[in-house]
Coordinates of C-alpha atoms in Angstrom, one line a residue:
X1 CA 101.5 94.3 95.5
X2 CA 99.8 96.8 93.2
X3 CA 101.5 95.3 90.1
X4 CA 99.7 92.1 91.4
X5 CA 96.3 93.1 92.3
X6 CA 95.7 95.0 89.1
X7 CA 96.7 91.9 87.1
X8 CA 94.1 90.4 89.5
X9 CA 91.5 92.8 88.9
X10 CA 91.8 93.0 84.7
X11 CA 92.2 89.0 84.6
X12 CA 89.6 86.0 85.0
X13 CA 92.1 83.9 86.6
X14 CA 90.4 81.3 89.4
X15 CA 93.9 81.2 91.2
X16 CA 96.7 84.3 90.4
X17 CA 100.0 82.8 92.7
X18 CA 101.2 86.0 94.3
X19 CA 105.1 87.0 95.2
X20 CA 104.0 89.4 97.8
X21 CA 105.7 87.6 100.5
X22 CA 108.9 87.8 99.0
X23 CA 108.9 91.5 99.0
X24 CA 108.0 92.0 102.7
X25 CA 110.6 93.1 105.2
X26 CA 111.1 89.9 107.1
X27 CA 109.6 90.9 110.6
X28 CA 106.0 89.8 112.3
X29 CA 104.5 93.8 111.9
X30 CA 105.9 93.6 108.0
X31 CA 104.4 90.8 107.3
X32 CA 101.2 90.4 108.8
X33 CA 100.6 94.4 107.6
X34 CA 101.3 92.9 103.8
X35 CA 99.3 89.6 104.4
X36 CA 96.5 91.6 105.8
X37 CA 96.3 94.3 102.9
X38 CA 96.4 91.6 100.1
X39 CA 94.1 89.9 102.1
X40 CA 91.4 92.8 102.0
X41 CA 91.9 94.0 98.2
X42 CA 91.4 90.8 96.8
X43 CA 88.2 91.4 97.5
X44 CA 87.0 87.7 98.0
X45 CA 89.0 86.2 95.1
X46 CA 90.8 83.2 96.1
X47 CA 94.8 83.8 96.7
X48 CA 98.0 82.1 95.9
X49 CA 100.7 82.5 97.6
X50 CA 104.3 81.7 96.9
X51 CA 108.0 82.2 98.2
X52 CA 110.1 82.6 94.9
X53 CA 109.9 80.7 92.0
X54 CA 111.4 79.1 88.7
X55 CA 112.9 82.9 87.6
X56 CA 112.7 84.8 91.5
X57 CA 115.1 81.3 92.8
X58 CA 114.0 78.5 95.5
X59 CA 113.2 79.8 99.5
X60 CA 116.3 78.6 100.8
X61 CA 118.1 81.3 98.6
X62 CA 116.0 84.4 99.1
X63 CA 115.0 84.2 102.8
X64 CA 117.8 83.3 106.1
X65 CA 117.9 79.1 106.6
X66 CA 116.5 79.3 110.1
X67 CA 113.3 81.2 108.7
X68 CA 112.4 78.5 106.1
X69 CA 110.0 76.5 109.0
X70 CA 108.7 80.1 109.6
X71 CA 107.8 80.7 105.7
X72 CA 106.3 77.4 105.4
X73 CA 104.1 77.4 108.0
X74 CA 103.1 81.0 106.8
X75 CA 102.4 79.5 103.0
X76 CA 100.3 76.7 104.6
X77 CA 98.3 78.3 107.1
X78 CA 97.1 81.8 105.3
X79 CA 94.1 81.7 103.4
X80 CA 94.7 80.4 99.7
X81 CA 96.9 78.0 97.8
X82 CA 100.5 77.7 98.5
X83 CA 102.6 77.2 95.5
X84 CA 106.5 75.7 96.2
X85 CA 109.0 75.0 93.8
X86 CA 111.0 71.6 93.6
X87 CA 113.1 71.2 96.6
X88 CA 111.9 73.9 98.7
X89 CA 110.8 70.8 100.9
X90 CA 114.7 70.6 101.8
X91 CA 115.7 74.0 101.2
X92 CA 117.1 73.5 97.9
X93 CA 119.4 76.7 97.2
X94 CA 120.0 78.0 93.7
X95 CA 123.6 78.0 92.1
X96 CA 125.3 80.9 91.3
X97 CA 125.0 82.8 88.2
X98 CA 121.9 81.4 86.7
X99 CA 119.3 83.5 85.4
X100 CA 116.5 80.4 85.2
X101 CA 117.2 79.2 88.5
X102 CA 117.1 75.1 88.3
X103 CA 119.4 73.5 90.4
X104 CA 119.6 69.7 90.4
X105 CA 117.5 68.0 93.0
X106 CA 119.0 66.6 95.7
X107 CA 117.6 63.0 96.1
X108 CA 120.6 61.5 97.9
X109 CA 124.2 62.2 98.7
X110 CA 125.6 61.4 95.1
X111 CA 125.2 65.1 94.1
X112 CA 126.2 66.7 97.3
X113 CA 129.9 68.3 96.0
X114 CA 128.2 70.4 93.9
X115 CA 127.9 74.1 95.1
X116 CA 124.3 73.5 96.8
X117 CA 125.4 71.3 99.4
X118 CA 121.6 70.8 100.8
X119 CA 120.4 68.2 102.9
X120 CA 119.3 65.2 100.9
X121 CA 115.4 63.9 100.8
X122 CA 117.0 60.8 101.6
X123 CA 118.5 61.9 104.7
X124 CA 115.8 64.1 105.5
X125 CA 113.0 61.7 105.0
X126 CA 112.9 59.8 108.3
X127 CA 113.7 62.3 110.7
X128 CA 110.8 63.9 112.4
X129 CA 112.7 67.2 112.9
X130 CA 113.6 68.0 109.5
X131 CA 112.1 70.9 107.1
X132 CA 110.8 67.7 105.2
X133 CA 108.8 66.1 108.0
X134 CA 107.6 70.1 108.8
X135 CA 106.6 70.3 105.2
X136 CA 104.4 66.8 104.9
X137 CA 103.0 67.7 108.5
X138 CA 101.8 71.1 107.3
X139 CA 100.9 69.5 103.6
X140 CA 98.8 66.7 105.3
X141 CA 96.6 69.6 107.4
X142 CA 95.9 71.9 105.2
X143 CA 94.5 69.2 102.7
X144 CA 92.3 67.9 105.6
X145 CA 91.8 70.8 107.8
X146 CA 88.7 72.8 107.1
X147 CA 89.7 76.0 109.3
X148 CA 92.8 76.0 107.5
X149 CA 90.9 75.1 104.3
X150 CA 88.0 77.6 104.2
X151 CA 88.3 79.4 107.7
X152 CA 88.2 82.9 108.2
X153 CA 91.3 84.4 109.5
X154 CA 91.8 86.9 111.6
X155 CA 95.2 88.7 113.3
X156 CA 95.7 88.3 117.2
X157 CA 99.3 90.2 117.6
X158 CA 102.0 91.8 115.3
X159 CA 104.8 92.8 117.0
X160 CA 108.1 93.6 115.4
X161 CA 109.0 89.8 115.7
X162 CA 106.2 87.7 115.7
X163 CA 103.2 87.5 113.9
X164 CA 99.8 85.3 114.9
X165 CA 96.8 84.6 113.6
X166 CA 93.9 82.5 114.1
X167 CA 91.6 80.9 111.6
X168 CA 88.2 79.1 112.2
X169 CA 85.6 77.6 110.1
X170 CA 82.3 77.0 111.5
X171 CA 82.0 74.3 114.3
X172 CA 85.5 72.9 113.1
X173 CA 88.4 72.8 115.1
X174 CA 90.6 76.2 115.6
X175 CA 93.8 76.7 114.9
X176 CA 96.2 79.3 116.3
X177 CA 99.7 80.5 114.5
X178 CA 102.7 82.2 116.5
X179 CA 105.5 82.7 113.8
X180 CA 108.5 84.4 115.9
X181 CA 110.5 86.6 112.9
X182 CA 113.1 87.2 115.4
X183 CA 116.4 86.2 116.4
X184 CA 115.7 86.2 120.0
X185 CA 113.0 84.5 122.1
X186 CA 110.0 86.2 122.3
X187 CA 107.3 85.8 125.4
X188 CA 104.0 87.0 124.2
X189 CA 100.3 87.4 125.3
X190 CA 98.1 85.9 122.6
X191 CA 94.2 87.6 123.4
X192 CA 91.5 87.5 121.6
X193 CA 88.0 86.6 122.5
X194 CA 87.8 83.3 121.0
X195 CA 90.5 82.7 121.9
X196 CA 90.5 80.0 125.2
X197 CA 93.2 80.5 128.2
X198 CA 95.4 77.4 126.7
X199 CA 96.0 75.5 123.6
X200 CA 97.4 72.3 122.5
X201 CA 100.6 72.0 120.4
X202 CA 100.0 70.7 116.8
X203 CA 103.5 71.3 115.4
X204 CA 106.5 73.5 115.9
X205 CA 109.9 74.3 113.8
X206 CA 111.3 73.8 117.1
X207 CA 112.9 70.6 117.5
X208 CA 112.9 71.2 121.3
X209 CA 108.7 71.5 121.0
X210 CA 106.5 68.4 121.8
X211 CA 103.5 68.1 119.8
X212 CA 100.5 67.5 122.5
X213 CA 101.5 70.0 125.1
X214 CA 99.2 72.0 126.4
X215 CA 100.3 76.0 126.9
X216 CA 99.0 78.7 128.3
X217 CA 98.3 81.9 126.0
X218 CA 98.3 84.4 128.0
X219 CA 102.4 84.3 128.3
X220 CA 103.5 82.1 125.6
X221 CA 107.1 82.0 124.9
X222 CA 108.7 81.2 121.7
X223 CA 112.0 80.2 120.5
X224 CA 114.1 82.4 118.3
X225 CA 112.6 82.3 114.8
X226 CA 110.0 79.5 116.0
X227 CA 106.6 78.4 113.8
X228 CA 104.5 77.3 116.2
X229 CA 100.4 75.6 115.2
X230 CA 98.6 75.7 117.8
X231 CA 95.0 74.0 117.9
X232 CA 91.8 74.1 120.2
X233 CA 88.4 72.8 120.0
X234 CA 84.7 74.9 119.3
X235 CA 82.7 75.6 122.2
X236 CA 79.3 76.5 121.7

């Protein structure tokens, strides 16, 4: 991080993408404690944020497969630009033994006996519960979303497993982030003061998790390594 916010500080760069998640422990505490700091010394200048890269590798090789809804979610909801590579979408993994990592994409099922073996876009394309579908939903909201857009953000809990956040912009509508880091479910109380007692489910990495529902903060439980958006309206 240092390496990073002194290139920041000696360059004119509009928008430096940032590796800082990639280097955090992968727990909620870790994570919102780096998010936070990079947060603050940036002093106002607009962040990027990435998950690997064309030399670091694709997501899907550098963090655990059931955390990649987690780490997207994360990318799209801080404030900033997230930056993916190619194929991160599907959880494109890097082959072995590459120092530029460029594995082919995987557009159908004609390259699948290579050593990747990923999920296809053409498989994943039409099914609501797959890292694609999670990755268009998010892309979609964050282009449109003003809280997600220009909101502030502020952390509500970080816990060794999950990490939440809130970020609001004006009279727009709120949204609430639970990210569960853990293996295990996790019940949690989410308080804040603008916070209200109950939300309404925008979209979850949990295929179980129906967008719509209404739940109740004050015990909110979350399935093991769960992404949960969370949205609810401005009261005067």
């Amino acid at each position: 991080m240092d390496r990073v916010l002194t290139l920041q500080n000696r360059s004119a760069a509009e928008l430096l993408v940032s590796g800082v998640l990639g280097g955090l422990n992968r727990t909620g505490s870790a994570v919102a404690a780096g998010v936070g700091q990079y947060l603050r010394e940036l002093r106002g200048s607009w962040p990027g944020w990435a998950v690997g890269g064309r030399v670091a590798g694709h997501m899907a090789s550098l963090v655990p497969q059931r955390l990649l809804g987690v780490y997207h979610t994360l990318l799209f909801t801080v404030p900033g630009t997230p930056v993916t590579n190619y194929g991160d979408e599907i959880g494109l993994r890097d082959e072995p033994g590459q120092a530029v990592k460029s594995p082919r994409m995987q557009w159908d099922e004609s390259g699948q006996a290579d050593y990747n073996q990923n999920v296809s876009v053409k498989a994943q394309k039409s099914h609501p519960q797959s890292l694609l579908s999670l990755f268009r939903s998010l892309s979609d909201l964050k282009g449109k979303e003003r809280s997600l857009l220009y909101g502030e953000f502020q952390t509500v809990l970080a816990s060794p497993s999950v990490f939440s956040y809130l970020r609001r912009w004006d009279q727009s509508e709120r949204f609430l982030v639970a990210l569960n880091f853990g293996e295990s479910p996790e019940e949690v109380t989410l308080q804040h003061p603008l916070l209200p007692p109950e939300a309404t489910v925008v979209l979850s990495s949990d295929p179980g998790r129906q967008g719509g529902a209404r739940l109740a903060l004050g015990r909110l439980a979350l399935q093991p390594s769960e992404a949960l958006l969370l949205k609810f309206p401005y009261v005067a």
